Coordinates of C-alpha atoms in Angstrom, one line a residue:
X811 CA 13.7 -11.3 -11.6
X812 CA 11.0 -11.7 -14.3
X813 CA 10.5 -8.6 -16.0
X814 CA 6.6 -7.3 -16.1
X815 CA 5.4 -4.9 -18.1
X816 CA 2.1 -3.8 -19.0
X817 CA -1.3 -5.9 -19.5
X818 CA -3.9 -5.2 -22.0
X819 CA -7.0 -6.7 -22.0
X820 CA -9.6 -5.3 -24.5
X821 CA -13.7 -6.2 -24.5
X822 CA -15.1 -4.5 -27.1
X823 CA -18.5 -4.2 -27.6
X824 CA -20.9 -4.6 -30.2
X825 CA -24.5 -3.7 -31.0
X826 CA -24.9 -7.1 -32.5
X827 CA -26.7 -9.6 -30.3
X828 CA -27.2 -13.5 -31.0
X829 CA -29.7 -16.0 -29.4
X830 CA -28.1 -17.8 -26.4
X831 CA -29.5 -20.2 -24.3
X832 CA -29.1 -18.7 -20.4
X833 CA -29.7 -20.2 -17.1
X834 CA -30.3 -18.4 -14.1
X835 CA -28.0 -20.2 -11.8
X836 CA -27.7 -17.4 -8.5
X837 CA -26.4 -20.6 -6.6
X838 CA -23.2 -20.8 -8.2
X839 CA -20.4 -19.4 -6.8
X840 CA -16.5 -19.0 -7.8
X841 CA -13.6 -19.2 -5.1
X842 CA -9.9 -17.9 -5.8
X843 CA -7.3 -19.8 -3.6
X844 CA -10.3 -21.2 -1.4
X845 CA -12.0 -17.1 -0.8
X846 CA -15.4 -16.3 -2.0
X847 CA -15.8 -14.0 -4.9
X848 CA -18.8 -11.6 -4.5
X849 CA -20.4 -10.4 -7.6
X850 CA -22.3 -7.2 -6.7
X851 CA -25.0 -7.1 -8.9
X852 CA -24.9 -9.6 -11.7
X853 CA -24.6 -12.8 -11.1
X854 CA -22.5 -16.1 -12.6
X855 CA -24.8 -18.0 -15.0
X856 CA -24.7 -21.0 -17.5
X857 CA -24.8 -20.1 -21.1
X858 CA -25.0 -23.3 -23.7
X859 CA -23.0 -25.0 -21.0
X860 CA -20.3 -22.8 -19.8
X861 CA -20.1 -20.6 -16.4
X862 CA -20.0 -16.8 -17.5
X863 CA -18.9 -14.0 -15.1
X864 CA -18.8 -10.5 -15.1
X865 CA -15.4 -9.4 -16.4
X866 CA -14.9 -7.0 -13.8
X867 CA -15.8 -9.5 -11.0
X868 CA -12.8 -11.7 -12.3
X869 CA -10.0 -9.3 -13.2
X870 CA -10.4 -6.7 -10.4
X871 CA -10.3 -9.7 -8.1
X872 CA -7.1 -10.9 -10.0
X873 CA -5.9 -7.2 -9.0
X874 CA -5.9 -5.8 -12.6
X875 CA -7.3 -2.8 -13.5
X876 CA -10.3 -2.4 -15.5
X877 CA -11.1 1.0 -17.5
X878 CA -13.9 1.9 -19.6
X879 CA -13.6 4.2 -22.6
X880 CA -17.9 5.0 -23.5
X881 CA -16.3 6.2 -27.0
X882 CA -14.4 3.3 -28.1
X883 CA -17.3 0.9 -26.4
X884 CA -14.7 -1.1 -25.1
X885 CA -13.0 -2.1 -21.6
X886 CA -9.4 -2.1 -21.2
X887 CA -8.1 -4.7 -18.3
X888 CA -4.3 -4.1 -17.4
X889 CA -2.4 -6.9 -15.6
X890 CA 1.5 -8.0 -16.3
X891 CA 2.2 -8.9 -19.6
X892 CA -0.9 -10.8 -20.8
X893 CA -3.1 -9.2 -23.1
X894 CA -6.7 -10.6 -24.3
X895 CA -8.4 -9.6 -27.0
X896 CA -12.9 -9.9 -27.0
X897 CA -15.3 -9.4 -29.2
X898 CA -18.9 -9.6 -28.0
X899 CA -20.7 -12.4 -29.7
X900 CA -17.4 -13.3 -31.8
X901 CA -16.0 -16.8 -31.1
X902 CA -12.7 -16.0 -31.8
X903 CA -10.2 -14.6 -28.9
X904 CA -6.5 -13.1 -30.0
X905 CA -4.4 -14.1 -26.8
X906 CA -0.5 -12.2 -26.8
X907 CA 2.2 -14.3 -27.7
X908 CA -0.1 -17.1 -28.5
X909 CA -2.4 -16.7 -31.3
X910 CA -5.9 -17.1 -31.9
X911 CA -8.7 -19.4 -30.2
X912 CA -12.0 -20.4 -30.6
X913 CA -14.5 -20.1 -27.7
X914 CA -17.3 -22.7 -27.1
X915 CA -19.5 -19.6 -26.3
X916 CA -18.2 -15.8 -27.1
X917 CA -18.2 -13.3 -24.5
X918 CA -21.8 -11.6 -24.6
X919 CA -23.8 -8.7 -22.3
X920 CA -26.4 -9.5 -20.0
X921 CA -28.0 -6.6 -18.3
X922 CA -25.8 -4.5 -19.1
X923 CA -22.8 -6.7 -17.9
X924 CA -20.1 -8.2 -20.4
X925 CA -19.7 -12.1 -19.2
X926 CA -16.9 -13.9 -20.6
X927 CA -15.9 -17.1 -20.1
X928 CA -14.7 -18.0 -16.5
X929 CA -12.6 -21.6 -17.5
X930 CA -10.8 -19.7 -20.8
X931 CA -9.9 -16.5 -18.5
X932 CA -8.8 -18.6 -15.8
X933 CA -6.5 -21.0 -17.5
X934 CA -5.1 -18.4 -19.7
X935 CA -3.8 -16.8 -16.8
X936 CA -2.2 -20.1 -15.5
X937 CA -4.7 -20.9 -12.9
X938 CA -6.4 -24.5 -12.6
X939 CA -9.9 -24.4 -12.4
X940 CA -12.2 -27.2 -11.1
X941 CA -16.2 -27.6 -10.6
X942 CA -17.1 -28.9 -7.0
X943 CA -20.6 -30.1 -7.7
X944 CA -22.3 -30.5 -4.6
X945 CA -21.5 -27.1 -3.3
X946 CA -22.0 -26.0 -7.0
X947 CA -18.7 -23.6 -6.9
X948 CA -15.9 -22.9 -9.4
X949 CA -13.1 -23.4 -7.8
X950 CA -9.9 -21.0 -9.2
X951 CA -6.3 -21.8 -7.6
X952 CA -3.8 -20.0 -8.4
X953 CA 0.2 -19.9 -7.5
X954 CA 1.6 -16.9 -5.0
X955 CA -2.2 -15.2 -6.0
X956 CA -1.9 -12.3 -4.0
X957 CA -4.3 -13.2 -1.9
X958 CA -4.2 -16.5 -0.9
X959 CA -4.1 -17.2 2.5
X960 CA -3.0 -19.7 4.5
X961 CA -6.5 -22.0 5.3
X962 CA -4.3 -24.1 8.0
X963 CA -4.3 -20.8 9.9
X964 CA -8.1 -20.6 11.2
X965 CA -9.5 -17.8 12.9
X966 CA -9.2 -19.6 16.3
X967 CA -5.0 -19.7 16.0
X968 CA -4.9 -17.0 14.4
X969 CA -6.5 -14.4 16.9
X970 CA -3.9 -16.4 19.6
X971 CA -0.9 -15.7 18.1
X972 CA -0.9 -13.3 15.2
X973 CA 0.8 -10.8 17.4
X974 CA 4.4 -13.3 17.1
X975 CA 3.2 -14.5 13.6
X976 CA 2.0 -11.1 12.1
X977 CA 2.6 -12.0 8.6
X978 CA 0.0 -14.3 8.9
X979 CA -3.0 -11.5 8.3
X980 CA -1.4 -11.3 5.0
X981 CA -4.5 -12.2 2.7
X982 CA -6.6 -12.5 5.4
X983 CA -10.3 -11.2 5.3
X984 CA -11.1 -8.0 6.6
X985 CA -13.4 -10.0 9.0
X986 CA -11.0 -11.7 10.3
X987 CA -9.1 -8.5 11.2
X988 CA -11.6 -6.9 12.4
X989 CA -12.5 -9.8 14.4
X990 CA -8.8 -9.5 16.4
X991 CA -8.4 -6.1 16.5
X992 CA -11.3 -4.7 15.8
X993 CA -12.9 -1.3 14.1
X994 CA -10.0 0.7 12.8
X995 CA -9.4 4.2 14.8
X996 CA -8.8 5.6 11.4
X997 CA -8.9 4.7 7.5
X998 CA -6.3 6.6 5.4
X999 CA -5.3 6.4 1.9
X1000 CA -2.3 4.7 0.6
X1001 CA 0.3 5.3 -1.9
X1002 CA -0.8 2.1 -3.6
X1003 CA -4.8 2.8 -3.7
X1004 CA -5.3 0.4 -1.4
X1005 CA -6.7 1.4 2.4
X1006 CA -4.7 1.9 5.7
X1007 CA -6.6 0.3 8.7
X1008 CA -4.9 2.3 11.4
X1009 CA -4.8 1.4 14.8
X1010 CA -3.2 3.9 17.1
X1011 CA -5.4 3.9 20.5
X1012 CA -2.3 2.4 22.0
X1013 CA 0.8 3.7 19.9
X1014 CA 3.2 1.0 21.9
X1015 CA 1.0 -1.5 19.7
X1016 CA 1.0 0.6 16.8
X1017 CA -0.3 -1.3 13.2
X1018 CA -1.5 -0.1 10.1
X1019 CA -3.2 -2.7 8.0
X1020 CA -3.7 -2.5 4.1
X1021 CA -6.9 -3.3 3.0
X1022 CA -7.9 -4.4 -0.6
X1023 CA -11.1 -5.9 -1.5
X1024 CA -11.8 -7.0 2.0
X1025 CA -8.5 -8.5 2.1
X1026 CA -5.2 -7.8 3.7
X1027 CA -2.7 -6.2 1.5
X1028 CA -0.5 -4.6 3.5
X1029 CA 0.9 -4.4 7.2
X1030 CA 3.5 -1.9 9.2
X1031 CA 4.5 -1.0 12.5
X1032 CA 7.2 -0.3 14.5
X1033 CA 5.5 -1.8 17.6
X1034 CA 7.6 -4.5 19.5
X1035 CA 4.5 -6.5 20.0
X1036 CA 4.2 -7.8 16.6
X1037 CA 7.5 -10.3 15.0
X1038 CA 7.3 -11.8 12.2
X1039 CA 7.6 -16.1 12.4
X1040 CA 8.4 -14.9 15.8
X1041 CA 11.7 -13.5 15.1
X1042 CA 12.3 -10.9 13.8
X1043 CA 10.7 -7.5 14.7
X1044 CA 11.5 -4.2 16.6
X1045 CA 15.2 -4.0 18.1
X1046 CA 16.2 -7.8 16.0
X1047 CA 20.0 -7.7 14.8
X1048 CA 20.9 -7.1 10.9
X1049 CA 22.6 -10.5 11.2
X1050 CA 19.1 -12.0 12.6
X1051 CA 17.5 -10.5 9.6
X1052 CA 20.0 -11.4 6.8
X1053 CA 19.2 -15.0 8.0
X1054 CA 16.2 -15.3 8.7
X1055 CA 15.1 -13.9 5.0
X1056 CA 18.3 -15.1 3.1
X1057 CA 19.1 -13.3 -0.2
X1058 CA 17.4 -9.9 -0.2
X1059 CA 15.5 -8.8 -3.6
X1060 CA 17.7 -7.4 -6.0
X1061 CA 18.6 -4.4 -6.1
X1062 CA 15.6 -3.3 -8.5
X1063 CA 12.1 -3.9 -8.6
X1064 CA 11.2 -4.1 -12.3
X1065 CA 8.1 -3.0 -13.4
X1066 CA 7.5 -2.9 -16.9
X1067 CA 10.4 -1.1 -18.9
X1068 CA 11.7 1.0 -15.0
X1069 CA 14.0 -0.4 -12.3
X1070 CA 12.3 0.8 -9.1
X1071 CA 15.3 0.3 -6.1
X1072 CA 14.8 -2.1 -3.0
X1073 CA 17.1 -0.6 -0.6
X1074 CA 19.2 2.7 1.0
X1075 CA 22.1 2.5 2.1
X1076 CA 24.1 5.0 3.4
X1077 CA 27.7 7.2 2.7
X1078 CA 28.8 5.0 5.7
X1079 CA 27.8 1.8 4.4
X1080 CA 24.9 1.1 6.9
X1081 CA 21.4 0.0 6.0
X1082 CA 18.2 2.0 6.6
X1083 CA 16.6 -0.2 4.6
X1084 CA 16.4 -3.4 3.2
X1085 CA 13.2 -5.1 1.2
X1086 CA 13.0 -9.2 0.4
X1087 CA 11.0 -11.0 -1.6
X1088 CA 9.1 -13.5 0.7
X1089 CA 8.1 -16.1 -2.6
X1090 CA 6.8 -13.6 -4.3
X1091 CA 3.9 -13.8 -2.1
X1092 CA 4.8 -10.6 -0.4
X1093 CA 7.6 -8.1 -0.2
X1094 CA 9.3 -7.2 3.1
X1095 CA 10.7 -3.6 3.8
X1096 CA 12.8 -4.1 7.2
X1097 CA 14.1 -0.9 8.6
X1098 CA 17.2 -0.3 10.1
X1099 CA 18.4 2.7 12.7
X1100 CA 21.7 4.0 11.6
X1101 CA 21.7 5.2 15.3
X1102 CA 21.1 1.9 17.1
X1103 CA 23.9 -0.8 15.3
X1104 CA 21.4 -1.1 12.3
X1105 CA 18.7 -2.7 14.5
X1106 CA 15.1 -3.2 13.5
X1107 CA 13.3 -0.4 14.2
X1108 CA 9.6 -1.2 12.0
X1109 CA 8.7 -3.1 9.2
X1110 CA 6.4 -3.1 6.0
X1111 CA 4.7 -6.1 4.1
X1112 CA 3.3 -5.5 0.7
X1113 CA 1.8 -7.8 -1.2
X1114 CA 3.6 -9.0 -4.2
X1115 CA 1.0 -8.4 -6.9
X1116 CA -0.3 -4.7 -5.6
X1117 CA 3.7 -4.2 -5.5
X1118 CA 3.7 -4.6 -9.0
X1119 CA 0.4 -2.8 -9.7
X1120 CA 1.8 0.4 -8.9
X1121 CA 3.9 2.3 -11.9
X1122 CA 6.3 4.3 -10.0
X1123 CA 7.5 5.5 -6.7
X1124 CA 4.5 7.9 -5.9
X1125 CA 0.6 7.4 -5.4
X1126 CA -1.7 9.5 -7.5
X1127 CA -2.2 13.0 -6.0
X1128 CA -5.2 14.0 -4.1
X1129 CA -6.5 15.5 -1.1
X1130 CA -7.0 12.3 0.8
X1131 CA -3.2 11.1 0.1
X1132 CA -2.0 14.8 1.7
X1133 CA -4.3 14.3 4.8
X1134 CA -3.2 10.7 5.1
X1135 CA 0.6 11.3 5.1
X1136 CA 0.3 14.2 7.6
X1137 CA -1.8 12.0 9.8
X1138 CA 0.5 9.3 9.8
X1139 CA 3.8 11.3 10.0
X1140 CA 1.9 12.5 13.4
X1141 CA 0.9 9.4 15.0
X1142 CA 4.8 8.4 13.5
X1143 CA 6.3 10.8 15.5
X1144 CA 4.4 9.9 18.6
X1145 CA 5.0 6.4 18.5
X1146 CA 9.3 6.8 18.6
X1147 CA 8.3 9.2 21.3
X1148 CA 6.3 6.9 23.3
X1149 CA 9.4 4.5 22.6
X1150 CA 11.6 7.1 24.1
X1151 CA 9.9 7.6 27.3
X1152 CA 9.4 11.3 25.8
X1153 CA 6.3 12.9 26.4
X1154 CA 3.2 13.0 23.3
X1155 CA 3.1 16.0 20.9
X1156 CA -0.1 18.0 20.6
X1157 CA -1.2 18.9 16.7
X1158 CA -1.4 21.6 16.3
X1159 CA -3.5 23.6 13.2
X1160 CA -2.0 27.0 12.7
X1161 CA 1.7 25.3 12.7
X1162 CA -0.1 23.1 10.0
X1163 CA -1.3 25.6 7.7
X1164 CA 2.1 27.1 8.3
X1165 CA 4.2 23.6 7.4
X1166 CA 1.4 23.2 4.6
X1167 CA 2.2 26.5 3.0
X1168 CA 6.1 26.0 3.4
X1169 CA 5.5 22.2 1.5
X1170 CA 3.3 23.9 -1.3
X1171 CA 5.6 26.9 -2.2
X1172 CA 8.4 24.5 -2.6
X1173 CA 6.7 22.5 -5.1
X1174 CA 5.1 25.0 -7.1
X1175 CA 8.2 27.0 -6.7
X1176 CA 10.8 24.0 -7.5
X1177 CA 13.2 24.9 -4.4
X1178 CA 13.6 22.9 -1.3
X1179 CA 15.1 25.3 1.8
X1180 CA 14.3 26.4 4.7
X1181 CA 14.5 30.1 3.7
X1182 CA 11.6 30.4 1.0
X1183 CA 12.5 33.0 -2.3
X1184 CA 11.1 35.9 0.1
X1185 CA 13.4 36.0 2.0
X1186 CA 11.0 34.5 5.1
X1187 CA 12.4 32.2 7.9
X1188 CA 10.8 29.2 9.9
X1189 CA 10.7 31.8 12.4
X1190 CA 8.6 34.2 10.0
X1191 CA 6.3 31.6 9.6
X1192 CA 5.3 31.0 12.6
X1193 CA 4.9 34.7 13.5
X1194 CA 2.6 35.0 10.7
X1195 CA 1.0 32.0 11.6
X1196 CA 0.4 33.6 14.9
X1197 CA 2.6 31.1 17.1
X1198 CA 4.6 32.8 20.2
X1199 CA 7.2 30.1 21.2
X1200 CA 9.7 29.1 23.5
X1201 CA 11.7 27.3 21.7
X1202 CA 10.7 25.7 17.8
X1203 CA 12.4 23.8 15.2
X1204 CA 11.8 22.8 11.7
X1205 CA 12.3 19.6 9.2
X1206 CA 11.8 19.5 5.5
X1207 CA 12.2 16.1 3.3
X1208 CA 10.9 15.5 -0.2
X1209 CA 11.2 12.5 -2.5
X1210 CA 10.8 10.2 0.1
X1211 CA 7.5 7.4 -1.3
X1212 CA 5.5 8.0 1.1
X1213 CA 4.9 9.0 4.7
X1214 CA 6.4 6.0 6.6
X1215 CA 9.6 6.2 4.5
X1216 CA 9.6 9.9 4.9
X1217 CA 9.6 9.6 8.9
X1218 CA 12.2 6.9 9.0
X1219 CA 14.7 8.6 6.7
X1220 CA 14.1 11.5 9.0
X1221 CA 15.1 9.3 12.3
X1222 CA 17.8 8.1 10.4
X1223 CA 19.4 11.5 9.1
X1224 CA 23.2 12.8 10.2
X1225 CA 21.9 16.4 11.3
X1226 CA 19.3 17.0 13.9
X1227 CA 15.8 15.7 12.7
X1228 CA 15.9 12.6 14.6
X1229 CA 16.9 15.1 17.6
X1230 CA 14.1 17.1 16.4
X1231 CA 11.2 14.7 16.6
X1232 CA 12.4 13.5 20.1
X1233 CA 13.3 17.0 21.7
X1234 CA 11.7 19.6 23.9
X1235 CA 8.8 20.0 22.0
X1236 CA 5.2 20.1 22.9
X1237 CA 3.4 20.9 19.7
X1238 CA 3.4 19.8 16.3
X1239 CA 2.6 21.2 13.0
X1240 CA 2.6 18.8 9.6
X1241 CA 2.3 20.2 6.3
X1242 CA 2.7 18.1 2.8
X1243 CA 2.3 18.9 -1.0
X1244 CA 2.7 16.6 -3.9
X1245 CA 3.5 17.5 -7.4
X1246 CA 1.4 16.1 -10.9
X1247 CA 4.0 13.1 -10.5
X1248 CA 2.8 12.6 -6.8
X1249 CA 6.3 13.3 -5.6
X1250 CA 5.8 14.3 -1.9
X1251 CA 7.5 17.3 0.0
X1252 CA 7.2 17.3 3.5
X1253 CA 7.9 20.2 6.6
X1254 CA 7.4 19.5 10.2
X1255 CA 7.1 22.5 12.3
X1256 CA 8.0 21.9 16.3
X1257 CA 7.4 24.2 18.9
X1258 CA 6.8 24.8 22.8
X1259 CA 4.3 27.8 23.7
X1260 CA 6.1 31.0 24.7
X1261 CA 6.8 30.4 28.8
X1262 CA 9.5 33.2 29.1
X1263 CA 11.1 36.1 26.8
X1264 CA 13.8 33.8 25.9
X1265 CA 13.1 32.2 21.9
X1266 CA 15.3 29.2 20.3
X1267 CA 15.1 28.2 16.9
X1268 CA 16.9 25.3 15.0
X1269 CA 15.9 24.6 11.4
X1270 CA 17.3 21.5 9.5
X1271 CA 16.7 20.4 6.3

């Protein structure tokens, strides 16, 4: 697999202004693979002849990432392995591995705005770039952009059979999503940066959508009603996935100078999961159930570029990330039980703040038991907590990327989580803490209000 690394593109600016000669053009517009680009404040325009955009409108649309350092005056634009080097009002442009160039007009500042170039940017990153005149647009087409969707697929066909065909939303505009399935119940964060549209209202149609700049990203559920190319989905074969996607992405991802692995597979050999590179348009995490003859039991799509945008197994810590993995390890839980004919788990808050606690002294404390370094149990816990059960259990996980793998590496596990999160339970309690690195630990707290004198605890790590 081609090996990426890291991107540097550097605008740095000047207090040195020449004369140019700029036309207000607000009817010009630039497409990438066919989409609309919208430039929030300032406009494209025509200097001496050439289209200039704002840098930010064409690299953060690219899905690079754009950082401005006020001391330096300059803006630092990361993306693979290309690096481009600016000067405001300088001609001359220092492209990696290729040398210098000579611009017809230099990349300049209009209110407040750095424009470069649109043609120079665009073919430098391998794109082809054509001017439709009657509709005055610059169009930008790019191969496997992470974006592009598939314009055969209108709304029309899509809203009729995306659920058999749900790859298909990949790239598509958020209005077209919202269109189908309308508002989501919830937003939550991802590991990636990128937003989860979750829709749990029904959780046997369970679906989490990634949105990126109004565009689909990212999909997952482990609903039955959604295949993808109508075949494979919840309950299909490993055979029926082997060839339906072929050869599976090796064994690494690399990004940059790391190997970042594509699969887990067992001590008994089996597969819990197994990602594939779909032309590197999108990646493909199927997930097996040790427990079921390595069946399907959900699936992930990630698109290819935002794959490779993120440096590492973890997302950047923060509060949101924490509330979204507890959220999602919740309705997670719910949906296997719905599956299971079992009935819903209630959340619960004090068995939160109880899990939460549990998940935080582990990571500050850099154990990962049951029993903390006091000496406490589950069971002391929940008493201070001021929980009376029936019967309770507990699960702890860490490591795991994020909340979705977290849940089905718990479902998949030898000892008694997957009995856990499908037993005799009628509460819930989630807690998670994630270290500088982002690395997640996890502790789910189960319980049934006390009935009769008679307690029962299981713990399991």
């Amino acid at each position: 697999m081609k090996k990426f690394a890291t991107v540097a593109v550097i605008v740095v600016f000047l207090f040195t202004f020449s004369a140019v000669n700029v036309h207000g053009n607000d009817d010009i517009k630039v497409t990438i693979n066919g989409f609309l680009i919208k430039f929030e404040d300032v406009k494209p325009i025509i200097i001496d002849g050439r289209t200039m955009v704002p840098v930010r409108g064409v690299f953060e649309n690219l899905n690079a990432r754009v950082r401005w350092f006020p001391e330096e005056k300059a803006v630092l634009i990361m993306k693979e392995t290309l690096q481009i080097y600016f000067r405001i009002n300088d001609k001359k442009v220092s492209v990696s591995q290729e040398g210098d160039f000579l611009l017809d007009v230099p990349a300049t500042i209009v209110n407040g705005r750095t424009m470069v170039p649109l043609r120079f940017i665009a073919e430098t990153l391998g794109a082809n770039v054509s001017w439709d005149a009657k509709n005055r647009t610059v169009e930008i087409n790019i191969p496997h952009y992470p974006f592009a969707y598939i314009e055969e697929i209108g709304l029309e066909l899509l809203a009729e059979k995306y659920q058999d065909n749900i790859e298909w939303l990949m790239g598509a505009p958020l209005e077209y999503v919202e269109h189908i399935l309308g508002k989501p119940d919830r937003i939550d964060l991802s590991r990636y940066g990128f937003d989860w549209y979750v829709y749990n209202s029904d959780l046997e149609k369970y679906l989490m959508v990634g949105i990126k700049n109004k565009v689909v990203v990212g999909i997952y559920t482990n609903s039955l009603h959604y295949k993808i190319n109508g075949t494979i989905g919840y309950n299909s074969s490993i055979e029926e996935v082997r060839e339906f996607f072929g050869r599976p992405a090796p064994p690494t991802i690399i990004k940059g100078n790391k190997r970042y692995v594509t699969s887990e597979i067992n001590s008994d050999g089996k597969t819990e999961f197994q990602t594939y590179d779909v032309e590197k348009r999108y990646y493909a995490t199927i997930f097996h159930d040790i427990h079921n003859e390595e069946r399907v039991t959900s699936f992930m799509l990630i698109d290819y570029a935002t794959e490779h945008s993120l440096h590492g197994y973890y997302g950047k810590p923060s509060k949101e990330l924490v509330e979204s993995y507890e959220r999602q390890l919740f309705d997670l839980a719910n949906t296997v039980r719905k599956r299971y004919n079992k009935p819903l788990l209630t959340f619960d808050e004090k068995a939160s703040a109880a899990a939460r606690m549990h998940s935080i002294d582990m990571t500050q404390n850099n154990f990962f038991d049951h029993m903390n370094l006091r000496g406490q149990s589950p069971f002391d816990r929940l008493k201070n907590a001021g929980i009376n059960y029936r019967n309770a259990a507990e699960n702890i996980a860490t490591g795991q990327m994020c909340a979705i793998f977290a849940h089905e590496a718990l479902m998949n596990s030898k000892k008694g989580h997957r009995d856990n999160i499908l037993g005799n339970f009628t509460h819930i309690g989630i807690g998670v803490s994630l270290d500088s690195d982002g690395t997640p630990m996890y502790t789910q707290k189960f319980y049934t209000p006390l009935k009769s004198k008679i307690s029962f605890f299981k713990i399991y790590n």
